[in-house]
Amino acid sequence: MEQRVEALRENRRRKYFVRGLAFAIASGVCYGLYTGFLTLAQTQGVWGAWFAGLEWGAGQAALNAFVVTFALAALASGINDSISGIWSLAVCAKNRQIGDFAKTLKTKPGRIMMLCAAIGGPFASIAYVIGLNSATAAGNPGVIVPIAALNCALGAVLGRILFRQRLEAHKVLGIAICLIAAALIGGASFAAMGPQALIGCFFAFLAALGWGFEGCVAGFGTILIDYRIGIAIRQVTSGILELFVVFPLLMVIGGGASTLFAVVGAAMTSPALLFFLISGFFAMPAFSFWYKGNSMCGTALGMACNGMYAFWGPFFIWIIMGVCNIGGMAADYPPLSSVQWIGALVMIAGIFCIAVNPAGLLRFDKKEG
């Protein structure tokens, strides 16, 4: 009888673990879809005119380089995160959690989540969009996605520096593999696309740094908060900061204060808003499934599965903008060269090496045998 009960418990644990793994993998897939539709949105309507340096309205001259590079990235990220926040609040309302959402904002875990949003939104997300836009201008937005996936490796390093967490040999090896893969992708990008690709990779690295830091800080908050409430706090806070603080500030710095409201009005009435609605929809599960998967199968393995967006990001950019030809790319448009695809897969292997000790798996297999 006791053996049967233990077998049932083990079976339940296994099923719980597998479900968590499925959530973590789904988060990486959704991150790839979010990236693809966000990139597409910025090629449509008035956004295409802004990035092409054209007049975009009656008497509206082309926006200057600073506004296009930095302020529009903040606007795009802010629209995406705000829409994602609205989707997240709708999910909370469906599950009758709006009251819990309001109460959680006043708690320490809630404040930690808002801090994470400030790091992952105005800093990391905007840097990610700048990287995407720079690479898009060079003709290949997919190349920066694997660089941004370095957040797992950088999170391990930051955990060691900030919280004195141990760096075992397999983690050091995984970090080295990730850095070699990043150098391979970045070097191939520079050779094929020139300095603009290097700029994109640099901002993608900053995004990885911000998300790595967010991952370190978020560990405490996400353990104590339901994942649906956690993502709602993160996305709403991030969207507000990007739209109402960072974007206006960058417009003023770039000399575009006089056109600020005209730019916002044009963005909100552009057909591109449909694709922002889709990208925001996928951004919600990209983060919430990450939180959920981490709590069910472990943070390390959850981050590793989520880090597979190093592959899914370029893949869905190719499907959406190339195969479907929605963004004006040719069907044979290559988001990555063969060398860069190899680099992306090598980076995924490095991420798993950071998350899971291969020696431990071998010992487990021997024990099972």
PDB file of C-alpha atoms in Angstrom, residues 127-283:
ATOM      1  CA  ALA A 127      17.392  48.509 -25.903  1.00  0.00           C
ATOM      2  CA  TYR A 128      15.965  45.339 -27.513  1.00  0.00           C
ATOM      3  CA  VAL A 129      13.746  47.377 -29.861  1.00  0.00           C
ATOM      4  CA  ILE A 130      16.670  49.664 -30.768  1.00  0.00           C
ATOM      5  CA  GLY A 131      18.702  46.560 -31.596  1.00  0.00           C
ATOM      6  CA  LEU A 132      15.861  45.131 -33.717  1.00  0.00           C
ATOM      7  CA  ASN A 133      15.415  48.411 -35.577  1.00  0.00           C
ATOM      8  CA  SER A 134      19.152  48.826 -36.241  1.00  0.00           C
ATOM      9  CA  ALA A 135      19.369  45.292 -37.589  1.00  0.00           C
ATOM     10  CA  THR A 136      16.179  45.810 -39.641  1.00  0.00           C
ATOM     11  CA  ALA A 137      17.715  48.906 -41.224  1.00  0.00           C
ATOM     12  CA  ALA A 138      20.711  46.751 -42.152  1.00  0.00           C
ATOM     13  CA  GLY A 139      18.321  44.238 -43.715  1.00  0.00           C
ATOM     14  CA  ASN A 140      18.305  41.443 -41.130  1.00  0.00           C
ATOM     15  CA  PRO A 141      16.503  41.958 -37.788  1.00  0.00           C
ATOM     16  CA  GLY A 142      16.879  38.327 -36.704  1.00  0.00           C
ATOM     17  CA  VAL A 143      20.605  38.526 -36.019  1.00  0.00           C
ATOM     18  CA  ILE A 144      20.273  40.373 -32.714  1.00  0.00           C
ATOM     19  CA  VAL A 145      17.826  37.932 -31.098  1.00  0.00           C
ATOM     20  CA  PRO A 146      20.420  35.297 -30.084  1.00  0.00           C
ATOM     21  CA  ILE A 147      22.578  38.083 -28.598  1.00  0.00           C
ATOM     22  CA  ALA A 148      19.642  39.176 -26.429  1.00  0.00           C
ATOM     23  CA  ALA A 149      19.289  35.534 -25.332  1.00  0.00           C
ATOM     24  CA  LEU A 150      22.571  35.965 -23.440  1.00  0.00           C
ATOM     25  CA  ASN A 151      20.436  37.134 -20.495  1.00  0.00           C
ATOM     26  CA  CYS A 152      20.653  33.635 -18.961  1.00  0.00           C
ATOM     27  CA  ALA A 153      24.469  33.680 -19.010  1.00  0.00           C
ATOM     28  CA  LEU A 154      24.655  37.278 -17.797  1.00  0.00           C
ATOM     29  CA  GLY A 155      22.099  36.524 -15.083  1.00  0.00           C
ATOM     30  CA  ALA A 156      24.387  33.767 -13.773  1.00  0.00           C
ATOM     31  CA  VAL A 157      27.344  36.175 -13.692  1.00  0.00           C
ATOM     32  CA  LEU A 158      25.311  38.929 -12.034  1.00  0.00           C
ATOM     33  CA  GLY A 159      23.994  36.432  -9.471  1.00  0.00           C
ATOM     34  CA  ARG A 160      27.592  35.678  -8.539  1.00  0.00           C
ATOM     35  CA  ILE A 161      28.548  39.377  -8.305  1.00  0.00           C
ATOM     36  CA  LEU A 162      25.421  40.709  -6.576  1.00  0.00           C
ATOM     37  CA  PHE A 163      24.249  37.783  -4.438  1.00  0.00           C
ATOM     38  CA  ARG A 164      27.456  35.700  -4.185  1.00  0.00           C
ATOM     39  CA  GLN A 165      25.755  32.715  -5.765  1.00  0.00           C
ATOM     40  CA  ARG A 166      28.046  29.807  -6.619  1.00  0.00           C
ATOM     41  CA  LEU A 167      29.277  29.400 -10.180  1.00  0.00           C
ATOM     42  CA  GLU A 168      29.871  25.687 -10.666  1.00  0.00           C
ATOM     43  CA  ALA A 169      32.122  24.372 -13.416  1.00  0.00           C
ATOM     44  CA  HIS A 170      29.212  23.543 -15.739  1.00  0.00           C
ATOM     45  CA  LYS A 171      27.873  27.106 -15.428  1.00  0.00           C
ATOM     46  CA  VAL A 172      31.279  28.588 -16.271  1.00  0.00           C
ATOM     47  CA  LEU A 173      31.482  26.238 -19.262  1.00  0.00           C
ATOM     48  CA  GLY A 174      27.967  27.232 -20.376  1.00  0.00           C
ATOM     49  CA  ILE A 175      28.790  30.944 -20.094  1.00  0.00           C
ATOM     50  CA  ALA A 176      31.937  30.416 -22.189  1.00  0.00           C
ATOM     51  CA  ILE A 177      29.914  28.537 -24.836  1.00  0.00           C
ATOM     52  CA  CYS A 178      27.320  31.346 -24.952  1.00  0.00           C
ATOM     53  CA  LEU A 179      29.995  34.021 -25.343  1.00  0.00           C
ATOM     54  CA  ILE A 180      31.703  32.068 -28.144  1.00  0.00           C
ATOM     55  CA  ALA A 181      28.337  31.655 -29.897  1.00  0.00           C
ATOM     56  CA  ALA A 182      27.608  35.385 -29.491  1.00  0.00           C
ATOM     57  CA  ALA A 183      31.005  36.253 -30.959  1.00  0.00           C
ATOM     58  CA  LEU A 184      30.309  33.881 -33.877  1.00  0.00           C
ATOM     59  CA  ILE A 185      26.917  35.465 -34.592  1.00  0.00           C
ATOM     60  CA  GLY A 186      28.160  39.017 -34.111  1.00  0.00           C
ATOM     61  CA  GLY A 187      31.269  38.489 -36.233  1.00  0.00           C
ATOM     62  CA  ALA A 188      29.279  36.952 -39.078  1.00  0.00           C
ATOM     63  CA  SER A 189      26.759  39.807 -38.842  1.00  0.00           C
ATOM     64  CA  PHE A 190      29.464  42.455 -39.023  1.00  0.00           C
ATOM     65  CA  ALA A 191      31.128  40.757 -41.991  1.00  0.00           C
ATOM     66  CA  ALA A 192      27.856  40.507 -43.920  1.00  0.00           C
ATOM     67  CA  MET A 193      26.035  43.681 -42.850  1.00  0.00           C
ATOM     68  CA  GLY A 194      28.642  46.179 -41.657  1.00  0.00           C
ATOM     69  CA  PRO A 195      28.739  48.551 -38.651  1.00  0.00           C
ATOM     70  CA  GLN A 196      24.948  48.882 -38.342  1.00  0.00           C
ATOM     71  CA  ALA A 197      24.742  45.210 -37.363  1.00  0.00           C
ATOM     72  CA  LEU A 198      27.364  45.841 -34.683  1.00  0.00           C
ATOM     73  CA  ILE A 199      25.222  48.659 -33.253  1.00  0.00           C
ATOM     74  CA  GLY A 200      22.222  46.319 -33.184  1.00  0.00           C
ATOM     75  CA  CYS A 201      24.231  43.598 -31.423  1.00  0.00           C
ATOM     76  CA  PHE A 202      25.507  46.123 -28.867  1.00  0.00           C
ATOM     77  CA  PHE A 203      21.981  47.202 -27.881  1.00  0.00           C
ATOM     78  CA  ALA A 204      20.862  43.558 -27.847  1.00  0.00           C
ATOM     79  CA  PHE A 205      23.684  42.892 -25.369  1.00  0.00           C
ATOM     80  CA  LEU A 206      22.410  45.770 -23.202  1.00  0.00           C
ATOM     81  CA  ALA A 207      18.938  44.195 -23.336  1.00  0.00           C
ATOM     82  CA  ALA A 208      20.423  40.859 -22.237  1.00  0.00           C
ATOM     83  CA  LEU A 209      22.194  42.640 -19.366  1.00  0.00           C
ATOM     84  CA  GLY A 210      18.954  44.288 -18.237  1.00  0.00           C
ATOM     85  CA  TRP A 211      16.917  41.074 -18.476  1.00  0.00           C
ATOM     86  CA  GLY A 212      19.672  39.152 -16.698  1.00  0.00           C
ATOM     87  CA  PHE A 213      19.535  41.667 -13.843  1.00  0.00           C
ATOM     88  CA  GLU A 214      15.725  41.511 -13.858  1.00  0.00           C
ATOM     89  CA  GLY A 215      15.900  37.731 -13.575  1.00  0.00           C
ATOM     90  CA  CYS A 216      18.126  38.025 -10.506  1.00  0.00           C
ATOM     91  CA  VAL A 217      15.888  40.547  -8.761  1.00  0.00           C
ATOM     92  CA  ALA A 218      12.597  38.917  -9.797  1.00  0.00           C
ATOM     93  CA  GLY A 219      13.398  35.626  -8.085  1.00  0.00           C
ATOM     94  CA  PHE A 220      12.033  36.753  -4.726  1.00  0.00           C
ATOM     95  CA  GLY A 221       8.907  38.474  -6.046  1.00  0.00           C
ATOM     96  CA  THR A 222       7.764  35.788  -8.448  1.00  0.00           C
ATOM     97  CA  ILE A 223       7.869  33.060  -5.794  1.00  0.00           C
ATOM     98  CA  LEU A 224       5.293  34.892  -3.682  1.00  0.00           C
ATOM     99  CA  ILE A 225       3.031  36.279  -6.444  1.00  0.00           C
ATOM    100  CA  ASP A 226       0.630  34.406  -8.737  1.00  0.00           C
ATOM    101  CA  TYR A 227       2.164  34.467 -12.206  1.00  0.00           C
ATOM    102  CA  ARG A 228      -0.906  36.154 -13.765  1.00  0.00           C
ATOM    103  CA  ILE A 229      -0.740  39.003 -11.243  1.00  0.00           C
ATOM    104  CA  GLY A 230       3.047  39.193 -11.586  1.00  0.00           C
ATOM    105  CA  ILE A 231       2.941  39.710 -15.354  1.00  0.00           C
ATOM    106  CA  ALA A 232       0.125  42.268 -15.015  1.00  0.00           C
ATOM    107  CA  ILE A 233       2.200  44.327 -12.551  1.00  0.00           C
ATOM    108  CA  ARG A 234       5.284  44.063 -14.741  1.00  0.00           C
ATOM    109  CA  GLN A 235       3.661  45.003 -18.044  1.00  0.00           C
ATOM    110  CA  VAL A 236       1.414  47.780 -16.719  1.00  0.00           C
ATOM    111  CA  THR A 237       4.321  49.407 -14.853  1.00  0.00           C
ATOM    112  CA  SER A 238       6.647  49.025 -17.823  1.00  0.00           C
ATOM    113  CA  GLY A 239       4.117  50.453 -20.289  1.00  0.00           C
ATOM    114  CA  ILE A 240       3.364  53.497 -18.111  1.00  0.00           C
ATOM    115  CA  LEU A 241       7.053  54.294 -17.584  1.00  0.00           C
ATOM    116  CA  GLU A 242       7.895  53.914 -21.280  1.00  0.00           C
ATOM    117  CA  LEU A 243       4.941  55.891 -22.654  1.00  0.00           C
ATOM    118  CA  PHE A 244       4.632  58.665 -20.091  1.00  0.00           C
ATOM    119  CA  VAL A 245       8.214  59.117 -18.853  1.00  0.00           C
ATOM    120  CA  VAL A 246      10.899  57.763 -21.179  1.00  0.00           C
ATOM    121  CA  PHE A 247       9.298  58.512 -24.564  1.00  0.00           C
ATOM    122  CA  PRO A 248       8.457  62.207 -23.828  1.00  0.00           C
ATOM    123  CA  LEU A 249      11.899  62.700 -22.258  1.00  0.00           C
ATOM    124  CA  LEU A 250      13.669  61.283 -25.334  1.00  0.00           C
ATOM    125  CA  MET A 251      11.502  63.406 -27.635  1.00  0.00           C
ATOM    126  CA  VAL A 252      12.485  66.545 -25.711  1.00  0.00           C
ATOM    127  CA  ILE A 253      16.182  65.570 -25.727  1.00  0.00           C
ATOM    128  CA  GLY A 254      16.006  64.871 -29.474  1.00  0.00           C
ATOM    129  CA  GLY A 255      14.396  68.220 -30.243  1.00  0.00           C
ATOM    130  CA  GLY A 256      11.041  66.706 -31.131  1.00  0.00           C
ATOM    131  CA  ALA A 257       8.935  68.198 -28.332  1.00  0.00           C
ATOM    132  CA  SER A 258       6.826  70.184 -30.818  1.00  0.00           C
ATOM    133  CA  THR A 259       5.776  67.028 -32.668  1.00  0.00           C
ATOM    134  CA  LEU A 260       5.335  64.776 -29.614  1.00  0.00           C
ATOM    135  CA  PHE A 261       1.532  64.666 -29.657  1.00  0.00           C
ATOM    136  CA  ALA A 262       1.413  64.451 -33.450  1.00  0.00           C
ATOM    137  CA  VAL A 263       3.733  61.421 -33.374  1.00  0.00           C
ATOM    138  CA  VAL A 264       1.612  59.708 -30.688  1.00  0.00           C
ATOM    139  CA  GLY A 265      -1.582  60.459 -32.625  1.00  0.00           C
ATOM    140  CA  ALA A 266      -0.135  59.080 -35.851  1.00  0.00           C
ATOM    141  CA  ALA A 267       1.069  55.919 -34.095  1.00  0.00           C
ATOM    142  CA  MET A 268      -2.283  55.288 -32.408  1.00  0.00           C
ATOM    143  CA  THR A 269      -4.250  55.693 -35.665  1.00  0.00           C
ATOM    144  CA  SER A 270      -1.840  53.727 -37.855  1.00  0.00           C
ATOM    145  CA  PRO A 271      -2.810  50.302 -39.283  1.00  0.00           C
ATOM    146  CA  ALA A 272       0.337  49.063 -37.523  1.00  0.00           C
ATOM    147  CA  LEU A 273      -1.627  49.175 -34.254  1.00  0.00           C
ATOM    148  CA  LEU A 274      -3.235  45.851 -35.239  1.00  0.00           C
ATOM    149  CA  PHE A 275       0.188  44.169 -35.203  1.00  0.00           C
ATOM    150  CA  PHE A 276       1.033  45.831 -31.882  1.00  0.00           C
ATOM    151  CA  LEU A 277      -2.167  44.277 -30.501  1.00  0.00           C
ATOM    152  CA  ILE A 278      -0.883  40.878 -31.633  1.00  0.00           C
ATOM    153  CA  SER A 279       2.679  41.425 -30.367  1.00  0.00           C
ATOM    154  CA  GLY A 280       1.309  42.599 -27.003  1.00  0.00           C
ATOM    155  CA  PHE A 281      -0.916  39.529 -26.843  1.00  0.00           C
ATOM    156  CA  PHE A 282       2.095  37.206 -27.269  1.00  0.00           C
ATOM    157  CA  ALA A 283       4.290  39.275 -24.925  1.00  0.00           C
TER     158      ALA A 283
END
